[in-house]
PDB file of C-alpha atoms (C1' of nucleotides) in Angstrom:
ATOM      1  CA  MET A  26       5.280  54.130  27.033  1.00 61.00           C
ATOM      2  CA  PRO A  27       5.793  52.402  30.303  1.00 93.00           C
ATOM      3  CA  GLU A  28       3.844  49.193  30.370  1.00 96.00           C
ATOM      4  CA  LEU A  29       5.038  45.968  31.947  1.00 97.00           C
ATOM      5  CA  PRO A  30       7.907  45.289  29.486  1.00 97.00           C
ATOM      6  CA  GLU A  31       9.245  48.830  29.809  1.00 97.00           C
ATOM      7  CA  VAL A  32       9.059  48.767  33.613  1.00 97.00           C
ATOM      8  CA  GLU A  33      10.744  45.363  33.692  1.00 98.00           C
ATOM      9  CA  THR A  34      13.490  46.673  31.408  1.00 98.00           C
ATOM     10  CA  VAL A  35      13.999  49.681  33.665  1.00 98.00           C
ATOM     11  CA  ARG A  36      14.050  47.378  36.692  1.00 98.00           C
ATOM     12  CA  ARG A  37      16.778  45.210  35.192  1.00 98.00           C
ATOM     13  CA  SER A  38      18.943  48.121  34.110  1.00 97.00           C
ATOM     14  CA  LEU A  39      18.590  49.808  37.497  1.00 98.00           C
ATOM     15  CA  GLU A  40      19.368  46.554  39.249  1.00 98.00           C
ATOM     16  CA  ALA A  41      22.592  46.189  37.310  1.00 98.00           C
ATOM     17  CA  ALA A  42      23.593  49.759  38.122  1.00 98.00           C
ATOM     18  CA  VAL A  43      22.719  50.296  41.776  1.00 98.00           C
ATOM     19  CA  ARG A  44      21.545  47.165  43.581  1.00 98.00           C
ATOM     20  CA  GLY A  45      23.337  46.710  46.874  1.00 97.00           C
ATOM     21  CA  GLY A  46      24.338  50.354  47.068  1.00 98.00           C
ATOM     22  CA  LEU A  47      23.920  52.535  50.134  1.00 97.00           C
ATOM     23  CA  LEU A  48      21.392  55.324  49.908  1.00 97.00           C
ATOM     24  CA  ARG A  49      23.473  58.431  50.553  1.00 97.00           C
ATOM     25  CA  ALA A  50      20.912  61.169  49.909  1.00 97.00           C
ATOM     26  CA  VAL A  51      17.433  61.816  48.599  1.00 97.00           C
ATOM     27  CA  GLU A  52      16.319  65.160  47.189  1.00 97.00           C
ATOM     28  CA  VAL A  53      12.709  65.896  46.333  1.00 97.00           C
ATOM     29  CA  ARG A  54      11.352  68.696  44.215  1.00 94.00           C
ATOM     30  CA  ASP A  55       7.675  67.882  44.357  1.00 81.00           C
ATOM     31  CA  ARG A  56       5.818  69.972  41.807  1.00 80.00           C
ATOM     32  CA  GLY A  57       2.354  68.867  42.705  1.00 86.00           C
ATOM     33  CA  PHE A  58       1.817  65.225  41.995  1.00 92.00           C
ATOM     34  CA  ARG A  59      -1.515  63.526  42.141  1.00 88.00           C
ATOM     35  CA  HIS A  60      -0.050  61.462  44.969  1.00 92.00           C
ATOM     36  CA  PRO A  61       2.349  63.635  46.982  1.00 92.00           C
ATOM     37  CA  VAL A  62       5.958  62.473  47.193  1.00 95.00           C
ATOM     38  CA  PRO A  63       6.715  61.608  50.858  1.00 96.00           C
ATOM     39  CA  ALA A  64       9.865  63.711  51.127  1.00 95.00           C
ATOM     40  CA  HIS A  65      10.381  63.161  54.855  1.00 95.00           C
ATOM     41  CA  GLY A  66       9.828  59.429  54.637  1.00 95.00           C
ATOM     42  CA  LEU A  67      12.300  59.153  51.789  1.00 96.00           C
ATOM     43  CA  ALA A  68      14.866  61.230  53.662  1.00 96.00           C
ATOM     44  CA  ALA A  69      14.548  58.837  56.611  1.00 95.00           C
ATOM     45  CA  LEU A  70      15.803  56.031  54.378  1.00 96.00           C
ATOM     46  CA  VAL A  71      19.245  57.566  54.021  1.00 97.00           C
ATOM     47  CA  GLY A  72      21.832  55.085  55.251  1.00 96.00           C
ATOM     48  CA  ALA A  73      19.813  52.058  54.205  1.00 96.00           C
ATOM     49  CA  ARG A  74      20.900  49.661  51.476  1.00 97.00           C
ATOM     50  CA  LEU A  75      19.010  48.999  48.267  1.00 97.00           C
ATOM     51  CA  ALA A  76      18.699  45.259  48.815  1.00 96.00           C
ATOM     52  CA  SER A  77      16.445  44.304  45.920  1.00 96.00           C
ATOM     53  CA  LEU A  78      14.423  45.696  43.031  1.00 97.00           C
ATOM     54  CA  ARG A  79      11.094  44.095  42.228  1.00 97.00           C
ATOM     55  CA  ARG A  80       8.190  44.798  39.933  1.00 97.00           C
ATOM     56  CA  ARG A  81       4.465  44.348  40.401  1.00 97.00           C
ATOM     57  CA  GLY A  82       2.482  45.127  37.264  1.00 97.00           C
ATOM     58  CA  LYS A  83       3.740  48.543  36.188  1.00 97.00           C
ATOM     59  CA  VAL A  84       5.010  49.419  39.662  1.00 97.00           C
ATOM     60  CA  LEU A  85       8.708  49.351  40.467  1.00 97.00           C
ATOM     61  CA  LEU A  86       9.503  48.268  44.044  1.00 97.00           C
ATOM     62  CA  LEU A  87      12.782  49.349  45.614  1.00 98.00           C
ATOM     63  CA  ASP A  88      13.459  47.496  48.875  1.00 97.00           C
ATOM     64  CA  PHE A  89      15.665  49.323  51.353  1.00 97.00           C
ATOM     65  CA  VAL A  90      17.175  47.478  54.341  1.00 96.00           C
ATOM     66  CA  ARG A  91      19.282  48.633  57.279  1.00 92.00           C
ATOM     67  CA  GLU A  92      22.055  46.528  58.709  1.00 79.00           C
ATOM     68  CA  VAL A  93      20.469  46.745  62.138  1.00 72.00           C
ATOM     69  CA  GLY A  94      16.843  47.173  63.030  1.00 65.00           C
ATOM     70  CA  ASP A  95      13.561  46.163  61.536  1.00 66.00           C
ATOM     71  CA  ASP A  96      12.465  49.247  59.616  1.00 76.00           C
ATOM     72  CA  GLU A  97      12.577  47.806  56.121  1.00 92.00           C
ATOM     73  CA  ARG A  98      10.805  50.050  53.654  1.00 95.00           C
ATOM     74  CA  THR A  99       9.880  49.804  50.000  1.00 97.00           C
ATOM     75  CA  VAL A 100       9.768  52.722  47.604  1.00 97.00           C
ATOM     76  CA  LEU A 101       7.002  52.301  45.016  1.00 97.00           C
ATOM     77  CA  VAL A 102       7.642  54.042  41.711  1.00 97.00           C
ATOM     78  CA  HIS A 103       4.966  54.321  39.049  1.00 96.00           C
ATOM     79  CA  LEU A 104       6.071  55.826  35.755  1.00 96.00           C
ATOM     80  CA  GLY A 105       2.593  56.892  34.653  1.00 95.00           C
ATOM     81  CA  MET A 106       2.605  58.003  31.040  1.00 93.00           C
ATOM     82  CA  SER A 107       5.911  59.798  30.794  1.00 95.00           C
ATOM     83  CA  GLY A 108       7.970  58.807  33.822  1.00 96.00           C
ATOM     84  CA  ARG A 109      11.579  57.675  33.619  1.00 96.00           C
ATOM     85  CA  MET A 110      14.195  56.428  36.048  1.00 98.00           C
ATOM     86  CA  LEU A 111      17.620  57.467  34.827  1.00 97.00           C
ATOM     87  CA  VAL A 112      21.057  56.619  36.166  1.00 97.00           C
ATOM     88  CA  GLY A 113      23.642  59.403  36.140  1.00 95.00           C
ATOM     89  CA  GLU A 114      26.323  61.197  38.083  1.00 92.00           C
ATOM     90  CA  PRO A 115      25.323  62.477  41.534  1.00 88.00           C
ATOM     91  CA  ASP A 116      26.423  66.057  40.939  1.00 91.00           C
ATOM     92  CA  ALA A 117      24.937  66.531  37.475  1.00 93.00           C
ATOM     93  CA  PRO A 118      22.621  69.539  37.118  1.00 95.00           C
ATOM     94  CA  TRP A 119      18.936  68.901  37.606  1.00 95.00           C
ATOM     95  CA  GLN A 120      17.141  68.436  34.339  1.00 93.00           C
ATOM     96  CA  THR A 121      13.748  69.700  33.281  1.00 92.00           C
ATOM     97  CA  HIS A 122      10.921  67.759  34.962  1.00 94.00           C
ATOM     98  CA  GLU A 123      13.274  65.952  37.300  1.00 96.00           C
ATOM     99  CA  HIS A 124      11.402  65.560  40.593  1.00 97.00           C
ATOM    100  CA  VAL A 125      13.344  63.164  42.814  1.00 97.00           C
ATOM    101  CA  ARG A 126      17.003  62.249  42.923  1.00 97.00           C
ATOM    102  CA  PHE A 127      18.418  59.307  44.870  1.00 98.00           C
ATOM    103  CA  ALA A 128      22.174  59.139  45.461  1.00 98.00           C
ATOM    104  CA  ILE A 129      22.933  55.412  45.669  1.00 98.00           C
ATOM    105  CA  GLY A 130      26.517  54.254  46.009  1.00 97.00           C
ATOM    106  CA  GLU A 131      28.522  56.236  43.488  1.00 96.00           C
ATOM    107  CA  ARG A 132      25.590  56.832  41.148  1.00 97.00           C
ATOM    108  CA  SER A 133      22.420  58.855  41.131  1.00 97.00           C
ATOM    109  CA  VAL A 134      18.969  57.761  40.071  1.00 98.00           C
ATOM    110  CA  ARG A 135      16.628  60.469  38.867  1.00 97.00           C
ATOM    111  CA  PHE A 136      12.876  60.267  38.618  1.00 97.00           C
ATOM    112  CA  VAL A 137      11.886  62.418  35.639  1.00 96.00           C
ATOM    113  CA  ASP A 138       8.251  62.816  34.624  1.00 95.00           C
ATOM    114  CA  PRO A 139       7.020  65.680  32.386  1.00 94.00           C
ATOM    115  CA  ARG A 140       3.336  64.859  32.646  1.00 93.00           C
ATOM    116  CA  ARG A 141       3.434  64.067  36.357  1.00 94.00           C
ATOM    117  CA  PHE A 142       1.017  61.170  36.115  1.00 94.00           C
ATOM    118  CA  GLY A 143       3.606  59.020  37.834  1.00 95.00           C
ATOM    119  CA  SER A 144       4.223  58.604  41.551  1.00 96.00           C
ATOM    120  CA  VAL A 145       6.915  57.906  44.132  1.00 97.00           C
ATOM    121  CA  GLU A 146       5.504  56.486  47.344  1.00 96.00           C
ATOM    122  CA  LEU A 147       6.529  54.528  50.405  1.00 96.00           C
ATOM    123  CA  ALA A 148       5.304  51.382  52.141  1.00 95.00           C
ATOM    124  CA  GLU A 149       6.415  48.789  54.645  1.00 92.00           C
ATOM    125  CA  THR A 150       8.396  46.075  52.908  1.00 91.00           C
ATOM    126  CA  ALA A 151       6.360  42.911  52.404  1.00 88.00           C
ATOM    127  CA  ALA A 152       5.961  40.172  49.825  1.00 82.00           C
ATOM    128  CA  VAL A 153       3.093  42.290  48.515  1.00 79.00           C
ATOM    129  CA  PRO A 154       3.240  45.751  50.062  1.00 81.00           C
ATOM    130  CA  SER A 155      -0.123  46.735  51.495  1.00 83.00           C
ATOM    131  CA  HIS A 156      -0.246  49.922  49.520  1.00 89.00           C
ATOM    132  CA  ALA A 157      -3.118  51.157  47.377  1.00 88.00           C
ATOM    133  CA  ARG A 158      -0.853  51.228  44.340  1.00 90.00           C
ATOM    134  CA  VAL A 159      -0.467  47.440  44.321  1.00 93.00           C
ATOM    135  CA  ALA A 160      -2.979  46.022  46.796  1.00 91.00           C
ATOM    136  CA  ARG A 161      -5.763  45.399  44.315  1.00 92.00           C
ATOM    137  CA  LEU A 162      -3.792  44.359  41.281  1.00 96.00           C
ATOM    138  CA  GLY A 163      -4.756  41.155  39.526  1.00 96.00           C
ATOM    139  CA  PRO A 164      -2.290  38.356  38.747  1.00 97.00           C
ATOM    140  CA  GLU A 165       1.000  38.910  37.003  1.00 97.00           C
ATOM    141  CA  PRO A 166       0.409  38.011  33.350  1.00 98.00           C
ATOM    142  CA  LEU A 167       3.638  36.007  33.170  1.00 98.00           C
ATOM    143  CA  ALA A 168       2.762  33.925  36.245  1.00 97.00           C
ATOM    144  CA  ASP A 169       1.201  30.479  35.926  1.00 97.00           C
ATOM    145  CA  GLU A 170      -1.987  31.607  37.633  1.00 97.00           C
ATOM    146  CA  PHE A 171      -2.775  33.799  34.623  1.00 98.00           C
ATOM    147  CA  ASP A 172      -3.925  31.283  32.052  1.00 98.00           C
ATOM    148  CA  GLY A 173      -6.831  30.497  29.753  1.00 98.00           C
ATOM    149  CA  ALA A 174      -8.928  29.006  32.538  1.00 98.00           C
ATOM    150  CA  TYR A 175      -8.521  32.128  34.684  1.00 98.00           C
ATOM    151  CA  LEU A 176      -9.252  34.475  31.805  1.00 98.00           C
ATOM    152  CA  PHE A 177     -12.300  32.494  30.754  1.00 98.00           C
ATOM    153  CA  ARG A 178     -13.663  32.418  34.288  1.00 98.00           C
ATOM    154  CA  ILE A 179     -13.312  36.120  35.074  1.00 97.00           C
ATOM    155  CA  THR A 180     -14.660  37.330  31.730  1.00 98.00           C
ATOM    156  CA  ARG A 181     -18.023  35.557  32.082  1.00 96.00           C
ATOM    157  CA  ALA A 182     -20.983  37.942  31.775  1.00 94.00           C
ATOM    158  CA  ARG A 183     -18.685  40.915  31.313  1.00 97.00           C
ATOM    159  CA  ARG A 184     -19.790  43.276  28.554  1.00 96.00           C
ATOM    160  CA  VAL A 185     -16.735  45.488  28.523  1.00 96.00           C
ATOM    161  CA  ALA A 186     -14.562  45.308  25.386  1.00 96.00           C
ATOM    162  CA  ILE A 187     -11.853  42.685  25.799  1.00 97.00           C
ATOM    163  CA  ARG A 188      -9.128  45.237  25.044  1.00 96.00           C
ATOM    164  CA  ASN A 189     -10.401  47.408  27.905  1.00 96.00           C
ATOM    165  CA  PHE A 190     -10.746  44.361  30.106  1.00 97.00           C
ATOM    166  CA  LEU A 191      -7.041  43.670  29.640  1.00 97.00           C
ATOM    167  CA  LEU A 192      -6.217  47.290  30.488  1.00 96.00           C
ATOM    168  CA  ASP A 193      -7.863  46.980  33.911  1.00 96.00           C
ATOM    169  CA  GLY A 194      -5.126  46.120  36.372  1.00 96.00           C
ATOM    170  CA  GLN A 195      -7.592  44.399  38.665  1.00 96.00           C
ATOM    171  CA  ASN A 196      -8.032  41.724  35.995  1.00 98.00           C
ATOM    172  CA  VAL A 197      -4.386  41.354  35.045  1.00 97.00           C
ATOM    173  CA  ALA A 198      -1.482  43.555  36.121  1.00 97.00           C
ATOM    174  CA  GLY A 199       0.728  45.560  33.796  1.00 97.00           C
ATOM    175  CA  VAL A 200      -0.938  45.272  30.390  1.00 97.00           C
ATOM    176  CA  GLY A 201      -1.309  48.657  28.700  1.00 96.00           C
ATOM    177  CA  ASN A 202      -2.752  49.791  25.406  1.00 96.00           C
ATOM    178  CA  ILE A 203       0.138  48.769  23.165  1.00 96.00           C
ATOM    179  CA  TYR A 204       0.378  45.188  24.380  1.00 97.00           C
ATOM    180  CA  ALA A 205      -3.373  44.723  24.805  1.00 97.00           C
ATOM    181  CA  ASN A 206      -3.805  45.568  21.115  1.00 97.00           C
ATOM    182  CA  GLU A 207      -0.896  43.377  20.074  1.00 97.00           C
ATOM    183  CA  ALA A 208      -2.159  40.437  22.130  1.00 98.00           C
ATOM    184  CA  CYS A 209      -5.646  40.717  20.609  1.00 97.00           C
ATOM    185  CA  PHE A 210      -4.096  40.590  17.138  1.00 97.00           C
ATOM    186  CA  ARG A 211      -2.013  37.531  17.948  1.00 98.00           C
ATOM    187  CA  ALA A 212      -5.082  35.794  19.347  1.00 98.00           C
ATOM    188  CA  GLY A 213      -7.260  36.724  16.349  1.00 98.00           C
ATOM    189  CA  ILE A 214      -9.781  38.567  18.542  1.00 98.00           C
ATOM    190  CA  ARG A 215     -11.188  42.010  17.813  1.00 97.00           C
ATOM    191  CA  PRO A 216     -10.391  44.497  20.576  1.00 96.00           C
ATOM    192  CA  GLY A 217     -14.013  45.677  20.747  1.00 95.00           C
ATOM    193  CA  ARG A 218     -15.501  42.254  21.344  1.00 96.00           C
ATOM    194  CA  ALA A 219     -17.331  41.892  24.633  1.00 97.00           C
ATOM    195  CA  ALA A 220     -15.148  40.042  27.116  1.00 98.00           C
ATOM    196  CA  GLY A 221     -18.005  37.707  28.003  1.00 97.00           C
ATOM    197  CA  ARG A 222     -18.242  36.591  24.368  1.00 97.00           C
ATOM    198  CA  LEU A 223     -14.886  34.898  24.446  1.00 98.00           C
ATOM    199  CA  ALA A 224     -15.140  31.159  23.943  1.00 98.00           C
ATOM    200  CA  ARG A 225     -12.955  28.901  26.037  1.00 98.00           C
ATOM    201  CA  ALA A 226     -10.538  28.491  23.113  1.00 98.00           C
ATOM    202  CA  ASP A 227     -10.389  32.278  22.644  1.00 98.00           C
ATOM    203  CA  ALA A 228      -9.447  32.720  26.294  1.00 98.00           C
ATOM    204  CA  GLU A 229      -6.702  30.137  25.940  1.00 98.00           C
ATOM    205  CA  ARG A 230      -5.286  31.819  22.839  1.00 98.00           C
ATOM    206  CA  LEU A 231      -5.517  35.280  24.356  1.00 98.00           C
ATOM    207  CA  ALA A 232      -3.839  34.375  27.642  1.00 98.00           C
ATOM    208  CA  SER A 233      -1.078  32.714  25.671  1.00 98.00           C
ATOM    209  CA  ALA A 234      -0.788  35.735  23.344  1.00 98.00           C
ATOM    210  CA  VAL A 235      -0.500  38.131  26.284  1.00 98.00           C
ATOM    211  CA  LYS A 236       2.374  36.094  27.690  1.00 98.00           C
ATOM    212  CA  ARG A 237       4.165  35.761  24.370  1.00 98.00           C
ATOM    213  CA  VAL A 238       3.903  39.410  23.401  1.00 97.00           C
ATOM    214  CA  LEU A 239       5.116  40.583  26.815  1.00 97.00           C
ATOM    215  CA  GLU A 240       8.026  38.140  26.822  1.00 98.00           C
ATOM    216  CA  ARG A 241       9.012  39.205  23.323  1.00 97.00           C
ATOM    217  CA  ALA A 242       8.831  42.887  24.273  1.00 97.00           C
ATOM    218  CA  ILE A 243      10.960  42.329  27.374  1.00 97.00           C
ATOM    219  CA  ARG A 244      13.593  40.617  25.227  1.00 97.00           C
ATOM    220  CA  ASP A 245      13.480  43.665  22.932  1.00 96.00           C
ATOM    221  CA  GLY A 246      13.883  46.105  25.815  1.00 96.00           C
ATOM    222  CA  GLY A 247      10.359  47.521  25.470  1.00 96.00           C
ATOM    223  CA  SER A 248       8.899  49.894  22.895  1.00 95.00           C
ATOM    224  CA  THR A 249      10.343  53.309  22.087  1.00 94.00           C
ATOM    225  CA  LEU A 250       7.760  55.110  19.950  1.00 89.00           C
ATOM    226  CA  SER A 251       8.414  58.004  17.603  1.00 80.00           C
ATOM    227  CA  ASP A 252       8.439  60.579  20.403  1.00 81.00           C
ATOM    228  CA  GLY A 253      11.453  58.743  21.812  1.00 73.00           C
ATOM    229  CA  GLY A 254      10.298  59.263  25.387  1.00 85.00           C
ATOM    230  CA  TYR A 255      11.094  55.851  26.774  1.00 94.00           C
ATOM    231  CA  THR A 256      14.517  54.352  27.472  1.00 95.00           C
ATOM    232  CA  ASP A 257      15.906  52.103  30.160  1.00 96.00           C
ATOM    233  CA  ALA A 258      17.811  53.586  33.108  1.00 97.00           C
ATOM    234  CA  GLU A 259      20.979  53.891  31.026  1.00 96.00           C
ATOM    235  CA  GLY A 260      19.261  55.695  28.142  1.00 95.00           C
ATOM    236  CA  ASN A 261      18.960  52.736  25.775  1.00 95.00           C
ATOM    237  CA  ALA A 262      15.891  52.679  23.526  1.00 94.00           C
ATOM    238  CA  GLY A 263      13.737  49.593  23.048  1.00 95.00           C
ATOM    239  CA  TRP A 264      13.086  47.766  19.780  1.00 95.00           C
ATOM    240  CA  PHE A 265       9.709  46.104  20.075  1.00 95.00           C
ATOM    241  CA  GLN A 266       8.073  48.932  18.088  1.00 94.00           C
ATOM    242  CA  THR A 267       9.685  47.482  14.953  1.00 94.00           C
ATOM    243  CA  ARG A 268       7.699  44.280  15.525  1.00 95.00           C
ATOM    244  CA  MET A 269       4.316  45.804  16.235  1.00 96.00           C
ATOM    245  CA  ALA A 270       1.620  44.138  14.171  1.00 97.00           C
ATOM    246  CA  VAL A 271      -1.167  46.667  14.718  1.00 96.00           C
ATOM    247  CA  TYR A 272      -0.392  49.350  17.301  1.00 95.00           C
ATOM    248  CA  ASP A 273       0.154  52.775  15.707  1.00 93.00           C
ATOM    249  CA  ARG A 274      -0.247  51.175  12.256  1.00 95.00           C
ATOM    250  CA  GLY A 275      -3.668  52.486  11.252  1.00 93.00           C
ATOM    251  CA  GLY A 276      -4.089  52.334   7.446  1.00 93.00           C
ATOM    252  CA  GLU A 277      -0.934  50.293   6.958  1.00 93.00           C
ATOM    253  CA  PRO A 278      -1.157  46.755   5.567  1.00 95.00           C
ATOM    254  CA  CYS A 279      -1.586  43.845   7.936  1.00 96.00           C
ATOM    255  CA  ARG A 280       1.703  41.973   8.111  1.00 96.00           C
ATOM    256  CA  ARG A 281      -0.186  38.698   7.800  1.00 97.00           C
ATOM    257  CA  CYS A 282      -2.822  39.335   5.114  1.00 97.00           C
ATOM    258  CA  GLY A 283      -2.231  42.815   3.689  1.00 96.00           C
ATOM    259  CA  THR A 284      -5.622  44.241   4.680  1.00 96.00           C
ATOM    260  CA  PRO A 285      -5.319  47.831   5.972  1.00 95.00           C
ATOM    261  CA  ILE A 286      -5.165  47.994   9.768  1.00 95.00           C
ATOM    262  CA  ARG A 287      -8.135  49.799  11.248  1.00 94.00           C
ATOM    263  CA  LEU A 288      -8.063  52.393  13.991  1.00 94.00           C
ATOM    264  CA  ARG A 289     -11.138  52.781  16.132  1.00 93.00           C
ATOM    265  CA  VAL A 290     -11.683  54.472  19.457  1.00 91.00           C
ATOM    266  CA  VAL A 291     -12.964  51.950  21.982  1.00 89.00           C
ATOM    267  CA  GLY A 292     -13.639  53.196  25.489  1.00 86.00           C
ATOM    268  CA  GLN A 293     -11.710  56.452  25.005  1.00 87.00           C
ATOM    269  CA  ARG A 294      -8.575  54.652  23.851  1.00 93.00           C
ATOM    270  CA  SER A 295      -7.308  53.870  20.363  1.00 94.00           C
ATOM    271  CA  ALA A 296      -7.843  50.281  19.311  1.00 95.00           C
ATOM    272  CA  TYR A 297      -6.001  48.883  16.284  1.00 95.00           C
ATOM    273  CA  PHE A 298      -6.936  45.673  14.530  1.00 96.00           C
ATOM    274  CA  CYS A 299      -6.960  43.783  11.278  1.00 96.00           C
ATOM    275  CA  PRO A 300     -10.591  43.365  10.197  1.00 96.00           C
ATOM    276  CA  ARG A 301      -9.736  40.145   8.392  1.00 97.00           C
ATOM    277  CA  CYS A 302      -7.443  38.397  10.864  1.00 98.00           C
ATOM    278  CA  GLN A 303      -9.434  39.349  13.969  1.00 97.00           C
ATOM    279  CA  ARG A 304     -13.052  38.399  14.705  1.00 96.00           C
TER     280      ARG A 304
ATOM    281  C1'  DC B  15     -20.738  45.182  41.614  1.00 97.83           C
ATOM    282  C1'  DC B  16     -20.508  46.858  36.645  1.00 97.83           C
ATOM    283  C1'  DT B  17     -19.914  50.419  33.105  1.00 97.83           C
ATOM    284  C1'  DA B  18     -18.832  54.688  30.997  1.00 97.83           C
ATOM    285  C1'  DT B  19     -16.919  59.229  31.423  1.00 97.83           C
ATOM    286  C1'  DC B  20     -13.935  62.727  33.084  1.00 97.83           C
ATOM    287  C1'  DT B  21      -9.645  64.201  34.883  1.00 97.83           C
ATOM    288  C1'  DC B  22      -4.810  65.166  36.073  1.00 97.83           C
ATOM    289  C1'  DC B  23      -0.317  67.506  32.913  1.00 97.83           C
ATOM    290  C1'  DT B  24       3.034  68.529  29.215  1.00 97.83           C
ATOM    291  C1'  DG B  25       5.063  67.546  24.701  1.00 97.83           C
ATOM    292  C1'  DT B  26       4.658  66.599  20.053  1.00 97.83           C
ATOM    293  C1'  DA B  27       2.756  65.753  15.542  1.00 97.83           C
ATOM    294  C1'  DG B  28      -0.020  67.186  12.009  1.00 97.83           C
ATOM    295  C1'  DG B  29      -3.194  70.350   9.625  1.00 97.83           C
ATOM    296  C1'  DC B  30      -3.768  74.748   7.709  1.00 97.83           C
TER     297       DC B  30
ATOM    298  C1'  DT C  10       7.724  79.275   9.608  1.00 97.83           C
ATOM    299  C1'  DG C  11       4.036  79.519  12.997  1.00 97.83           C
ATOM    300  C1'  DC C  12      -0.102  78.839  15.270  1.00 97.83           C
ATOM    301  C1'  DC C  13      -3.764  75.803  16.859  1.00 97.83           C
ATOM    302  C1'  DT C  14      -5.853  71.501  17.853  1.00 97.83           C
ATOM    303  C1'  DA C  15      -5.889  66.727  18.855  1.00 97.83           C
ATOM    304  C1'  DC C  16      -3.924  63.121  20.984  1.00 97.83           C
ATOM    305  C1'  DA C  17      -0.532  60.204  23.760  1.00 97.83           C
ATOM    306  C1'  DG C  18       2.200  54.602  26.979  1.00 97.83           C
ATOM    307  C1'  DG C  19      -2.200  55.275  33.074  1.00 97.83           C
ATOM    308  C1'  DA C  20      -5.527  54.889  36.291  1.00 97.83           C
ATOM    309  C1'  DG C  21      -8.193  57.030  40.165  1.00 97.83           C
ATOM    310  C1'  DA C  22     -12.640  59.299  41.046  1.00 97.83           C
ATOM    311  C1'  DT C  23     -17.259  59.628  40.207  1.00 97.83           C
ATOM    312  C1'  DA C  24     -21.919  59.150  38.514  1.00 97.83           C
ATOM    313  C1'  DG C  25     -25.565  56.292  37.141  1.00 97.83           C
TER     314       DG C  25
END
DNA sequence: CCTATCTCCTGTAGGC
DNA sequence: TGCCTACAGGAGATAG
């Protein structure tokens, strides 16, 4: 669910709801995360103001600033597979799988994550926080530095499937399985093709396709699949799933040529493609 | 360094 | 209806 477009949509909806608010309280009910929630560090932020909300790849960055002093801190939130950030009333009862609650201004923000693959962590505020969660991420796919030339250069001699290459955040940040599959379709490239076999023109088309599919999905508020798990911070579902060309459409006709979409497991993850439109 | 595999955890869909 | 299995948006760890 939460890939770059979903995280960006959550960021925007949270920003509209709570940016500028004072952090009044933080409660943590850590149920054993892979990366422990720093309850004491979060509690020490009480009294600071949520100055800005940023995103790096799939990581949400909440920058807290005090009026006086130099202890600016950034909360890093990763939604994992099932994480959500939901705005609500501060005194509402805790819901199932709610792990952290921030009281900001007159609202509350809850971190809810059934599968607990997500994380809430803390770092010193910086242009790029020196935290393991973001330190080694590749370029933002919507930035100018991610282009055909870059993609062509870093794929040379790589044998990994191009779909998997796109999933590796060290190559490009924030692209998950849905949008990697969709971008490969738009570029006419089979997801299982070795990355190093991309021609220069393929790399140009693919970089462009990644940008276009992510921009389109952000405009649509992300993808809410049939399990309905993802919404923005206000509970609104996304609409990009109605535009998907291949993802989750195994056996259904290609929207371009009518050939049945194929589903194949590539590197432990489902890859979807049109055998006629993609080579 | 590169590649492939396993793992964390819960909810849901689909088969029988 | 109910039970059981397979699989799911991520990504770190590890082995070769």
